[in-house]
Coordinates of C-alpha atoms and ligand atoms in Angstrom, one line a residue:
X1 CA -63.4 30.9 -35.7
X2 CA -66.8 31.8 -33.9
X3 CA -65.7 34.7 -32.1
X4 CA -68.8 35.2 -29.9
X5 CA -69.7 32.6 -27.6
X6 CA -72.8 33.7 -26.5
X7 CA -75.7 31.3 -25.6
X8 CA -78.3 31.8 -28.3
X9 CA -81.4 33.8 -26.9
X10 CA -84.1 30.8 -28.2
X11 CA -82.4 28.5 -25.8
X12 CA -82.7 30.7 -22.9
X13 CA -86.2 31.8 -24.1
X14 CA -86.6 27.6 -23.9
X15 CA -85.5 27.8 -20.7
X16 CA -87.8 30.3 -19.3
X17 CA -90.6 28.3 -20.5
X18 CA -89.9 25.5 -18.2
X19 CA -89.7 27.5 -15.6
X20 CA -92.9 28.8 -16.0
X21 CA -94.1 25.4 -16.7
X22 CA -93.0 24.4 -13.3
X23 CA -94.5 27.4 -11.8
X24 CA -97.8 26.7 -13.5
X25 CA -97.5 23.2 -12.3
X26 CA -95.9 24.0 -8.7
X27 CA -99.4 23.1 -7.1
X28 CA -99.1 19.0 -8.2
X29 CA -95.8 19.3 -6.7
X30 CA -96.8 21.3 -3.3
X31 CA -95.9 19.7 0.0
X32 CA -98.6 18.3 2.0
X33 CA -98.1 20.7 4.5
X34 CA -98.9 23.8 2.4
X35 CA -95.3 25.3 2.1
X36 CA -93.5 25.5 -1.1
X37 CA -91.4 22.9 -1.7
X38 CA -87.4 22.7 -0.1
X39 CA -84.6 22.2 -2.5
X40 CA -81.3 21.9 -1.0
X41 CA -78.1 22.7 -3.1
X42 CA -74.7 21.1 -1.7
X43 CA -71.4 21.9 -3.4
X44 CA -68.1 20.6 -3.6
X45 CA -64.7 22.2 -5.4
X46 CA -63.8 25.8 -5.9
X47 CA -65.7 29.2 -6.2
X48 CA -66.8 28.8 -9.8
X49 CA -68.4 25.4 -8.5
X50 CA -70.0 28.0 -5.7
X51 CA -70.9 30.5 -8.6
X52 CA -72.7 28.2 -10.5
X53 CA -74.7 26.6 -7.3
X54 CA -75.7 30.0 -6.3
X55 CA -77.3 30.1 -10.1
X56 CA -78.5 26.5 -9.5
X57 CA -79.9 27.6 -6.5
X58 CA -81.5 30.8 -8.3
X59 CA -83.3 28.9 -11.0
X60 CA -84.7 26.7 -8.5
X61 CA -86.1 29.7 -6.9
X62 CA -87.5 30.6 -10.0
X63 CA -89.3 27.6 -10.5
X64 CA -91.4 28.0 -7.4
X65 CA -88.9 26.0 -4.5
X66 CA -87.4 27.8 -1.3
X67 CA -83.9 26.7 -0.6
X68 CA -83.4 25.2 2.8
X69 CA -80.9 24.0 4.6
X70 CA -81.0 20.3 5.3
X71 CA -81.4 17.7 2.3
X72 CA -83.9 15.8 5.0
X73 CA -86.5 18.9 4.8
X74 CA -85.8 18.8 0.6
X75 CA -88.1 17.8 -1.8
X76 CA -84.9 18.4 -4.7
X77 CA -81.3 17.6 -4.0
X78 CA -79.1 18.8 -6.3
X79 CA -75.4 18.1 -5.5
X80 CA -73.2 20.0 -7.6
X81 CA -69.8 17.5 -7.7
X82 CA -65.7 18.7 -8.5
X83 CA -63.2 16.1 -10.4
X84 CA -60.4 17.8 -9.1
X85 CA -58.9 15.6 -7.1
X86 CA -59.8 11.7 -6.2
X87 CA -60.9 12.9 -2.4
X88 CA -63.0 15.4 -3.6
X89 CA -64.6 12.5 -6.0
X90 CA -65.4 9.7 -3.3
X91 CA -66.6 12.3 -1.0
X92 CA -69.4 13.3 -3.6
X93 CA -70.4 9.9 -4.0
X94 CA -70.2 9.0 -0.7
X95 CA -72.9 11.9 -0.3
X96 CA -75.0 10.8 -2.6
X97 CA -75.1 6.9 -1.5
X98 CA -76.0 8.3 2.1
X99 CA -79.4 10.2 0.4
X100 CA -80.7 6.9 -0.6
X101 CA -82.6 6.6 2.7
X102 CA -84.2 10.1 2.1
X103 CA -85.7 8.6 -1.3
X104 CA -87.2 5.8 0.3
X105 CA -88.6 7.8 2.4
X106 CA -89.6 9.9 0.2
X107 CA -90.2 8.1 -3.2
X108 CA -91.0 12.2 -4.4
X109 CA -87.8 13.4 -3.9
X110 CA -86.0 14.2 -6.8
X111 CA -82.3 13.7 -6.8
X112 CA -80.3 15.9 -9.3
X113 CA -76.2 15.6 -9.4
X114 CA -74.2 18.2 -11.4
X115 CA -70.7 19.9 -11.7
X116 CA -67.6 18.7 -13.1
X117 CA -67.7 14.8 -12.6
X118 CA -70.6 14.7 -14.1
X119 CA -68.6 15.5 -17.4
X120 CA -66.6 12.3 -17.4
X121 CA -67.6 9.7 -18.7
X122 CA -66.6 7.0 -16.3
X123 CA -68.3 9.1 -13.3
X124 CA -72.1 9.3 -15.3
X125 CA -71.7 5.8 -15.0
X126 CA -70.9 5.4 -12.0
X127 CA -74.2 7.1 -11.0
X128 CA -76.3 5.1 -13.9
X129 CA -75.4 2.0 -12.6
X130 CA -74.4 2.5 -9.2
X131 CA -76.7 5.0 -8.1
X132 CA -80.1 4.3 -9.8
X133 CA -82.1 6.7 -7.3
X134 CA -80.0 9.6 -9.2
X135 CA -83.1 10.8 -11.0
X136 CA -81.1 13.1 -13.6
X137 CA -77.4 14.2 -14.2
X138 CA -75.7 16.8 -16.3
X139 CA -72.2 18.4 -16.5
X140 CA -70.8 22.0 -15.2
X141 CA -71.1 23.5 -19.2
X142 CA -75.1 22.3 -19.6
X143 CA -76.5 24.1 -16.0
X144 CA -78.7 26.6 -18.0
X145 CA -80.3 23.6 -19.3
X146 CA -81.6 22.9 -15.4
X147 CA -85.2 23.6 -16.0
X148 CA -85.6 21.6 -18.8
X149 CA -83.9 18.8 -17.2
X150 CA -86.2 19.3 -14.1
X151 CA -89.4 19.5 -15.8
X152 CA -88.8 16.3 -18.4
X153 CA -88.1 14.2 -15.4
X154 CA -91.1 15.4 -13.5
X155 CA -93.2 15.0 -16.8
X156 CA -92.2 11.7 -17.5
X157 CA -90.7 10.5 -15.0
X158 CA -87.6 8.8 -16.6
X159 CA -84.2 9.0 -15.7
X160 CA -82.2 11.5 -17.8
X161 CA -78.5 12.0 -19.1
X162 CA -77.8 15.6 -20.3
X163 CA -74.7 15.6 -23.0
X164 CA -72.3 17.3 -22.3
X165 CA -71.9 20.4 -25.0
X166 CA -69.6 19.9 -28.0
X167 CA -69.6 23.3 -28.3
X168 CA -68.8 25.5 -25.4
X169 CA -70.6 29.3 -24.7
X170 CA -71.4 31.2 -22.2
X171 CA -75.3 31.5 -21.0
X172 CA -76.2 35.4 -19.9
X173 CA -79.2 35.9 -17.8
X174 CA -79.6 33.1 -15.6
X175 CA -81.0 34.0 -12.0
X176 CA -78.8 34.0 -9.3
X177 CA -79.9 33.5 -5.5
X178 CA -76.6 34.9 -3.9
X179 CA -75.4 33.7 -0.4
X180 CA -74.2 36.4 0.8
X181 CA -75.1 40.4 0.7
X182 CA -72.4 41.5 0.8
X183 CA -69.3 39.2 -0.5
X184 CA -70.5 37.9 -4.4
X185 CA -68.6 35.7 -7.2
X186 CA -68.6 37.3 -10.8
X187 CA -67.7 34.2 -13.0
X188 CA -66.0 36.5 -16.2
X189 CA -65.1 33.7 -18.2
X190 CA -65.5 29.8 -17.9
X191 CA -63.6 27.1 -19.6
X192 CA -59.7 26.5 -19.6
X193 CA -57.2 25.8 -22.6
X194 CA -54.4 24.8 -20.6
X195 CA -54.1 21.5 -20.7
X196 CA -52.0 21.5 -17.8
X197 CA -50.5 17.5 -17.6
X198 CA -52.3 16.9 -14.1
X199 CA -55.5 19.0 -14.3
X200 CA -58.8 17.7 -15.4
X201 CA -60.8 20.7 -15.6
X202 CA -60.1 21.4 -19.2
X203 CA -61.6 18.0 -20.0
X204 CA -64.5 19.3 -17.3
X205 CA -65.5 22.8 -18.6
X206 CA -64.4 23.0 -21.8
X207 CA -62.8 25.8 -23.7
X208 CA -62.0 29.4 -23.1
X209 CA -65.6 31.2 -23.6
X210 CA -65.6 35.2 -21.8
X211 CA -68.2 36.6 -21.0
X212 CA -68.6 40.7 -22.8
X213 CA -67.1 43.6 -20.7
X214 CA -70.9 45.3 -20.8
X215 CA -72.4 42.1 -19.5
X216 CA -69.6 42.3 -16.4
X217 CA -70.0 45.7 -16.2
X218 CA -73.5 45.9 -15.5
X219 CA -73.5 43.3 -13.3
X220 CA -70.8 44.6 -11.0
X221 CA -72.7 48.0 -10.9
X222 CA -75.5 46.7 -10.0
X223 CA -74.0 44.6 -7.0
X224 CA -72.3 47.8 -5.7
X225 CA -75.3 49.9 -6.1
X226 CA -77.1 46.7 -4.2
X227 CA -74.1 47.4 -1.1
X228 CA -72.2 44.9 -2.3
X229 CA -68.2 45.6 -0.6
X230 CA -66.5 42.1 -1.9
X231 CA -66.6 41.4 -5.8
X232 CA -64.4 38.8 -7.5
X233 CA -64.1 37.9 -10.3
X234 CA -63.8 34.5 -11.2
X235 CA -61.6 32.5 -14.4
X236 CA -59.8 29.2 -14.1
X237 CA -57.3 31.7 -15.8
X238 CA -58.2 35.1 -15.6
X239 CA -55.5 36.8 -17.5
X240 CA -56.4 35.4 -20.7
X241 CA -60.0 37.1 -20.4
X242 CA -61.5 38.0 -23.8
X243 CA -58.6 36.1 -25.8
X244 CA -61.1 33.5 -27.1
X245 CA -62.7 36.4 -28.9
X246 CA -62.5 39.9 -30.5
X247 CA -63.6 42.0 -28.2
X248 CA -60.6 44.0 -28.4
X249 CA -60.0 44.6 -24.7
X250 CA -58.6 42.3 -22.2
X251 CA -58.1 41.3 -19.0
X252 CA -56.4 44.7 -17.5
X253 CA -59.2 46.7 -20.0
X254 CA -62.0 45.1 -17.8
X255 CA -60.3 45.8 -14.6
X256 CA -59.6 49.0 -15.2
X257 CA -63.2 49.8 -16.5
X258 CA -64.6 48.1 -13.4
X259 CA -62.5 50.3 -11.0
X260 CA -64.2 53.5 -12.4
X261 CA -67.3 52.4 -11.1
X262 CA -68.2 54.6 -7.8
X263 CA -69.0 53.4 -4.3
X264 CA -67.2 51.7 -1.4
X265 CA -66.5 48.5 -2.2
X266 CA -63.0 46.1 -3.1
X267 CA -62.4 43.6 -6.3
X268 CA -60.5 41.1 -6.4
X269 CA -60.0 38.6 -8.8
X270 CA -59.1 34.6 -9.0
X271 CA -56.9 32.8 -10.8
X272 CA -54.3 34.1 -12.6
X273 CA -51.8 31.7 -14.7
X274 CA -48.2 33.2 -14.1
X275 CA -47.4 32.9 -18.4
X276 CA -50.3 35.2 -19.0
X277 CA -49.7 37.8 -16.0
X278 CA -48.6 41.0 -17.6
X279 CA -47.2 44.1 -16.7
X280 CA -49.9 45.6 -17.7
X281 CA -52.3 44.2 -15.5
X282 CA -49.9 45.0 -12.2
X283 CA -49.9 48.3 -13.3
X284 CA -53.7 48.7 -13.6
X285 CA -54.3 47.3 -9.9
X286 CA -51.0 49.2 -8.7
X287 CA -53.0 52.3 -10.1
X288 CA -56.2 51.7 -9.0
X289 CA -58.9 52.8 -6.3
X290 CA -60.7 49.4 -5.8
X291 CA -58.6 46.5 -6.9
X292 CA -57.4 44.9 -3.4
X293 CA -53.3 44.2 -3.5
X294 CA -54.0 40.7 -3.4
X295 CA -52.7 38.2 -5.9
X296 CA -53.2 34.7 -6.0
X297 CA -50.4 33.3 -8.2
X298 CA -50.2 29.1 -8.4
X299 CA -47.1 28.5 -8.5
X300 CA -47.0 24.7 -8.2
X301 CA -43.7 23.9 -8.3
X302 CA -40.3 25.7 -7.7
X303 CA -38.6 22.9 -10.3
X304 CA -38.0 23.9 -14.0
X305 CA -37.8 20.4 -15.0
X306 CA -41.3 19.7 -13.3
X307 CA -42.7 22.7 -14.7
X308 CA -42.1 21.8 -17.8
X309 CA -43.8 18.1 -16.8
X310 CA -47.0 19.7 -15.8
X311 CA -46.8 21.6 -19.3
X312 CA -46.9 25.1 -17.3
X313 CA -45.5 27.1 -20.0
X314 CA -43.1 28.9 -17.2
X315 CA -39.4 28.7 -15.5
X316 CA -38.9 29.9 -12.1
X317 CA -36.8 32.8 -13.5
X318 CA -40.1 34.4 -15.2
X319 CA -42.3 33.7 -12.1
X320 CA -39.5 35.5 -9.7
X321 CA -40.0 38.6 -12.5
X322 CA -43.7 38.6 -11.8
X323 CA -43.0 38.2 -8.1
X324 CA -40.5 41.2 -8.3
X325 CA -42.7 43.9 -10.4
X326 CA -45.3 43.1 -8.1
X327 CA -43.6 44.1 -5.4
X328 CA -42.4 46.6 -6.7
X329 CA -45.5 48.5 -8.0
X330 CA -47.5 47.5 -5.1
X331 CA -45.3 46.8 -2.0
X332 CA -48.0 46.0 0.4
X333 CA -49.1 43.0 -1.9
X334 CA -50.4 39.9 -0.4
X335 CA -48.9 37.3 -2.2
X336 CA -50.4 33.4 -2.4
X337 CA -49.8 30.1 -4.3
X338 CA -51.2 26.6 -4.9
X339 CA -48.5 24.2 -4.7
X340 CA -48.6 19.9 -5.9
X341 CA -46.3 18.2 -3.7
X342 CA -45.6 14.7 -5.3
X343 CA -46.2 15.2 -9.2
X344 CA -44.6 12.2 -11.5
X345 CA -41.1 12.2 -11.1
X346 CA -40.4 14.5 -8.9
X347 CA -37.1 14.0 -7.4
X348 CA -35.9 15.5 -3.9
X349 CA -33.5 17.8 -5.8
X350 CA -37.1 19.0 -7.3
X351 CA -39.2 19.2 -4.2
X352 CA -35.8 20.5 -2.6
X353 CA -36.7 23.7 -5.4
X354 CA -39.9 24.0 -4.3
X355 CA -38.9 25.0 -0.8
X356 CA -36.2 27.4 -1.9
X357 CA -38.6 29.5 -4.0
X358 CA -40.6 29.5 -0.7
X359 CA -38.1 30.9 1.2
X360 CA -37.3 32.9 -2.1
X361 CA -41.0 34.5 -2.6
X362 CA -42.1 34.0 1.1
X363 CA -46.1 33.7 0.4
X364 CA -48.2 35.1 2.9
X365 CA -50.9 31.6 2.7
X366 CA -50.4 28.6 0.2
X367 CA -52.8 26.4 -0.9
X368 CA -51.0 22.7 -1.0
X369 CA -52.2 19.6 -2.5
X370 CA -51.0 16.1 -3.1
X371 CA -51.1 15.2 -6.2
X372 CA -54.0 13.0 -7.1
X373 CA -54.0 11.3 -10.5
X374 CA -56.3 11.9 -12.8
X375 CA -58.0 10.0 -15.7
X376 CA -57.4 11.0 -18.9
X377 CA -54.7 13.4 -18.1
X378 CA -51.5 12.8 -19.7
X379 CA -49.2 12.9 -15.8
X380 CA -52.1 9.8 -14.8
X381 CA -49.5 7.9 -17.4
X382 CA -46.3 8.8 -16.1
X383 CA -44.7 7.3 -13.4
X384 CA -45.7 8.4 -10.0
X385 CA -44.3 9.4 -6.6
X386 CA -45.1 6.6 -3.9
X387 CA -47.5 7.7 -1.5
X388 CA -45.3 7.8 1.7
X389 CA -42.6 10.2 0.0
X390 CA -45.1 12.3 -1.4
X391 CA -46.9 12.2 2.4
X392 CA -43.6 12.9 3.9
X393 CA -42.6 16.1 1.1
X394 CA -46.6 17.4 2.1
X395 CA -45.5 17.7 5.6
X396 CA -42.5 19.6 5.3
X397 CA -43.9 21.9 3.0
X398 CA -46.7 23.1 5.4
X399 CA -44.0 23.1 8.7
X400 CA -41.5 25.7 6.2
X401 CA -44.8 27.4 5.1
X402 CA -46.2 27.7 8.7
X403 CA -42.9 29.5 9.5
X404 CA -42.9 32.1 6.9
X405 CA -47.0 32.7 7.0
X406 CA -46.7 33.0 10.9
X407 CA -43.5 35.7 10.2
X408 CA -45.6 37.2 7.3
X409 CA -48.6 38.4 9.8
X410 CA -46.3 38.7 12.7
X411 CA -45.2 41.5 10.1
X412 CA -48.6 43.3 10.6
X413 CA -48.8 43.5 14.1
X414 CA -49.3 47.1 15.4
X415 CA -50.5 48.1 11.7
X416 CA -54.5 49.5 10.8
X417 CA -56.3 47.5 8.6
X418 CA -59.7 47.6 7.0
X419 CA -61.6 45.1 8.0
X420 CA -64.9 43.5 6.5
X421 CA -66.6 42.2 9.1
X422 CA -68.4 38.3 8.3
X423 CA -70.6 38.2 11.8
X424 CA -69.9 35.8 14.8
X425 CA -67.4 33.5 14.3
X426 CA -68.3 29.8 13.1
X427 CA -64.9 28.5 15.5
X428 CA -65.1 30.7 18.5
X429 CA -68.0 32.3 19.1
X430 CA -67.1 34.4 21.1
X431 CA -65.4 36.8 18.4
X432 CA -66.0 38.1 14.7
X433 CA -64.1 37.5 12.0
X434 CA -63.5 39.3 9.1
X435 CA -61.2 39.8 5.8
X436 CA -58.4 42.1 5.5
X437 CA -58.0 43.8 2.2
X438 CA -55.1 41.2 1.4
X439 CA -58.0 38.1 2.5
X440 CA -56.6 37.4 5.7
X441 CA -58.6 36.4 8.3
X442 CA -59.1 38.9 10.9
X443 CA -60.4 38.2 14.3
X444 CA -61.7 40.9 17.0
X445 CA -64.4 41.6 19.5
X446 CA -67.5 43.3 17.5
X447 CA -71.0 43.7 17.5
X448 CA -73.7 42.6 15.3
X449 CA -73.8 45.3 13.2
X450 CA -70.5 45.3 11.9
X451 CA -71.9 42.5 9.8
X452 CA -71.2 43.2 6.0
X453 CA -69.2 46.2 7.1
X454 CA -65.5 47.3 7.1
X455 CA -64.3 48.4 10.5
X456 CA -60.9 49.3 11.4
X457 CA -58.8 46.7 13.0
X458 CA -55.4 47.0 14.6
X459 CA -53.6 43.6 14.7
X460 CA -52.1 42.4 18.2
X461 CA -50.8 38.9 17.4
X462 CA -50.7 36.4 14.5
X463 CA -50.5 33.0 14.0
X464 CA -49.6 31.7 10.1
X465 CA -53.1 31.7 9.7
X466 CA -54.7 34.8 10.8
X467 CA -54.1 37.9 13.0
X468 CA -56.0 38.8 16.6
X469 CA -57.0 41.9 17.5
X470 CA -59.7 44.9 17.8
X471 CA -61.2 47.0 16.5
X472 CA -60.8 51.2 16.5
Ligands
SAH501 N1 -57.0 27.4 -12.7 C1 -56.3 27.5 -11.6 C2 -56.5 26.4 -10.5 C3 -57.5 25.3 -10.7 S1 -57.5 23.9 -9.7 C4 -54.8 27.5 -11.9 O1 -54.4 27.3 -13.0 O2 -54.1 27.8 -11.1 C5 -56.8 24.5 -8.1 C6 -55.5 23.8 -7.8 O3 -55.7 22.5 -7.6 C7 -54.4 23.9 -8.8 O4 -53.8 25.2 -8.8 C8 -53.5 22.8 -8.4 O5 -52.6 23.2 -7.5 C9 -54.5 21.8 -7.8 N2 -54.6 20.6 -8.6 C10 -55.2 20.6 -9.9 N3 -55.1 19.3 -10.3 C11 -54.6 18.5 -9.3 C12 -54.3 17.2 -9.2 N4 -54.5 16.3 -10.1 N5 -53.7 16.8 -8.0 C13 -53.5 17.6 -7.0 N6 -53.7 18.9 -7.1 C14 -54.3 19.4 -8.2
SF4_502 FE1 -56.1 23.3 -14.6 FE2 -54.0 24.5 -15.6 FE3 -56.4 25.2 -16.4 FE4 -55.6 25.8 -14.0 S1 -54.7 26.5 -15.9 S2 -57.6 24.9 -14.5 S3 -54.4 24.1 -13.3 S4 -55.4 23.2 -16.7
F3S503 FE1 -63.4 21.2 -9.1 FE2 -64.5 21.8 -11.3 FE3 -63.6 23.7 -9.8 S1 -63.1 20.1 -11.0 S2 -61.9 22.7 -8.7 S3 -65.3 22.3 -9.3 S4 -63.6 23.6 -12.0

């Protein structure tokens, strides 16, 4: 077995010369009105989907455009799509049918559409045949191959298909135009091996490939040296860091090396698989100076029967142990969980589960979803939930949820918190809002230069959403 997965250096040495190709060339492609040309980066699906635009977004930079923020003032559109779930599907497509108008009116505009549809088959032909203004398309594991993409299309001017990699590593070095300065994604690893029954993302990103501890290393210190006060890390399965190779360390090595570095700043890190959680891991954070007593633990079902459908690899029993050591080493711990509310076969006694490990666990927030069936996964075969029970088992899950989260923060009232502040808020502008250490949303009166900063916060009220209060 390859143990290193590490993007050869000619192909990224390939890659920079098309960037400086497009730099040398940046005059031919020059608006008329003088300024560099606007390319405008939309993204859909999760933070490593937001990672991966702010690299997008960074090699674009590179090759001589300024990012803006409306597609209309754009002279490259890149739309970076997620498979997750069918919603997330039709409202990428539905974005990119509404850009037609912008490429007649501007025949120049170059329309690029990446991510993880782009790595199925049935979607790159959707946009072949339905969207022929697409000008060129590639999947989430082929971005470092952007520039080339890019300049070929400008060059000759033909409509291009990147394959999708048959074998899967991880490209070091790319540019990254962050979007904030003072929050930042650290993708660790990318790729998934766990085949869960509903999830497409395996079929998406391909296999487990981690990035080396010095690589991480380096790059966290330098975002903390840059004021950096919100790192996480980012893994569609985080606890299996470094198993794909032999590095000798793992997941709890790297966070425990990260948390020596010096400064003022919190990590977190997102997502961890419950059958790979260890001890040992809870015991580094519970130890630790940096690592925020946050987890985010999917759960996604309380059911034995349908965790065993979705091919979790988990019972209830061992998730409760996780649940209970965590608590235990770390009792402030902010605890949250995806949930799928209507998987194949999924009986009321099941769902019936579901709620009772609620009320068991009590989560502080829970991300819930319906399931969606997906093609090519082995639970888009079985035989499905009709919609109006799974609609009705949705609803009842968020009014139980709503009770405990709204109990959970009630909990906090009167208690100090740390606090880093995000600016005005974007619902209510007449407040900031901010993060707790435990990622709750914060709310208080502030000024503008608590931006980017921790303040302290004492809570007055809560909701099941976030707490209200000010600041010390
Ligand atoms: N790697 C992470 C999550 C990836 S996707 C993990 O293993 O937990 C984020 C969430 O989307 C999943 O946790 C799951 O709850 C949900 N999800 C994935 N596939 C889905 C589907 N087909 N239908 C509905 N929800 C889905
Ligand atoms: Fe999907 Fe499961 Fe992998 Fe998460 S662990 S990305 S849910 S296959
Ligand atoms: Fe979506 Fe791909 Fe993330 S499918 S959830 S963007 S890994």
């Amino acid at each position: 077995m390859e143990k290193r997965r590490i993007l050869p250096p000619e192909e990224t040495e390939a890659q920079k010369k098309h960037i400086a190709w497009m730099r040398a060339n940046n005059d031919c492609y020059l608006a008329e009105n003088g300024c560099r040309r606007g390319a405008f980066v939309l993204t859909f699906g999760c933070q490593q989907n937001e990672a991966d635009s702010e690299k997008l977004a960074g090699l674009c930079e590179e090759m001589g455009y300024a990012i803006v923020d409306e597609p209309a003032d754009a002279e490259l559109i890149v739309v970076n799509t997620c498979a997750i779930r069918e919603h997330a599907e039709q409202k990428a497509l539905s974005i990119v049918g509404q850009y037609k108008h912008l490429k007649t009116k501007n025949p120049a505009l170059i329309i690029a559409v990446c991510g993880c549809m782009m790595a199925q088959e049935h979607r790159r032909n959707d946009i072949k045949f339905r969207y022929p203004y697409v000008d060129f398309i590639l999947g989430p594991s082929s971005l470092h191959r952007f520039p080339q993409l890019l300049c070929e299309k400008l060059e000759k001017g033909r409509r291009l298909y990147c394959p999708e990699e048959a074998e899967y590593l991880v490209a070091e070095g790319l540019p990254i135009r962050r979007e904030s300065n003072y929050r930042a994604w650290v993708s660790i690893m990318y790729g998934c091996n766990n085949f869960c029954s509903y999830c497409i993302v395996p079929y998406v990103r391909g296999r487990e490939r981690s990035r080396e501890m010095g690589e991480i290393v380096k790059e966290v210190r330098d975002l903390v040296a840059h004021g950096y006060r919100d790192i996480t890390l980012l893994g569609q399965n985080v606890n299996s860091y470094a198993k794909d190779s032999d590095y000798g360390y793992d997941f709890a090595d790297l966070l425990a090396e990260l948390d020596t570095i010096e400064g003022d700043y919190v990590l977190r890190f997102m997502t961890s698989h419950p059958k790979d959680a260890s001890r040992k891991l809870i015991d580094v954070m519970a130890e630790s100076k940096h690592i925020a007593h946050q987890f985010h633990l999917p759960m996604q079902s309380g059911s034995d029967a349908i965790l065993k459908a979705m091919n979790r690899r988990y019972d209830t029993e061992k998730y409760l142990g996780i649940v209970d050591y965590m608590r235990e080493r770390m009792p402030d711990v902010t605890l949250t969980s995806d949930i799928i509310v209507g998987f194949p076969g999924e009986t009321e006694v099941d769902f019936e589960g579901t709620l009772a490990m609620l009320r068991r666990v009590r989560f502080d927030m829970l991300y819930s979803f319906i399931y969606s069936p997906r093609k090519g996964t082995p639970a888009a075969e079985m035989e499905q939930v009709p919609q109006t029970v799974k609609n009705a088992r949705f609803d009842r899950l968020l009014a139980l949820q709503n009770e405990i989260g709204k109990e959970k923060n009630q909990a906090l009232v009167g208690r100090t918190l740390r606090v880093l502040c995000d600016g005005v808020s974007k619902n209510n502008d007449a407040l900031y809002s901010g993060r707790t250490e435990g990622n709750k949303i914060a709310f208080f009166e502030g000024a503008p230069n608590d931006t980017g900063c921790f303040v302290d916060f004492v809570a007055e009220r809560a909701d099941a959403y976030a707490l209200y209060g000010k600041k010390i």
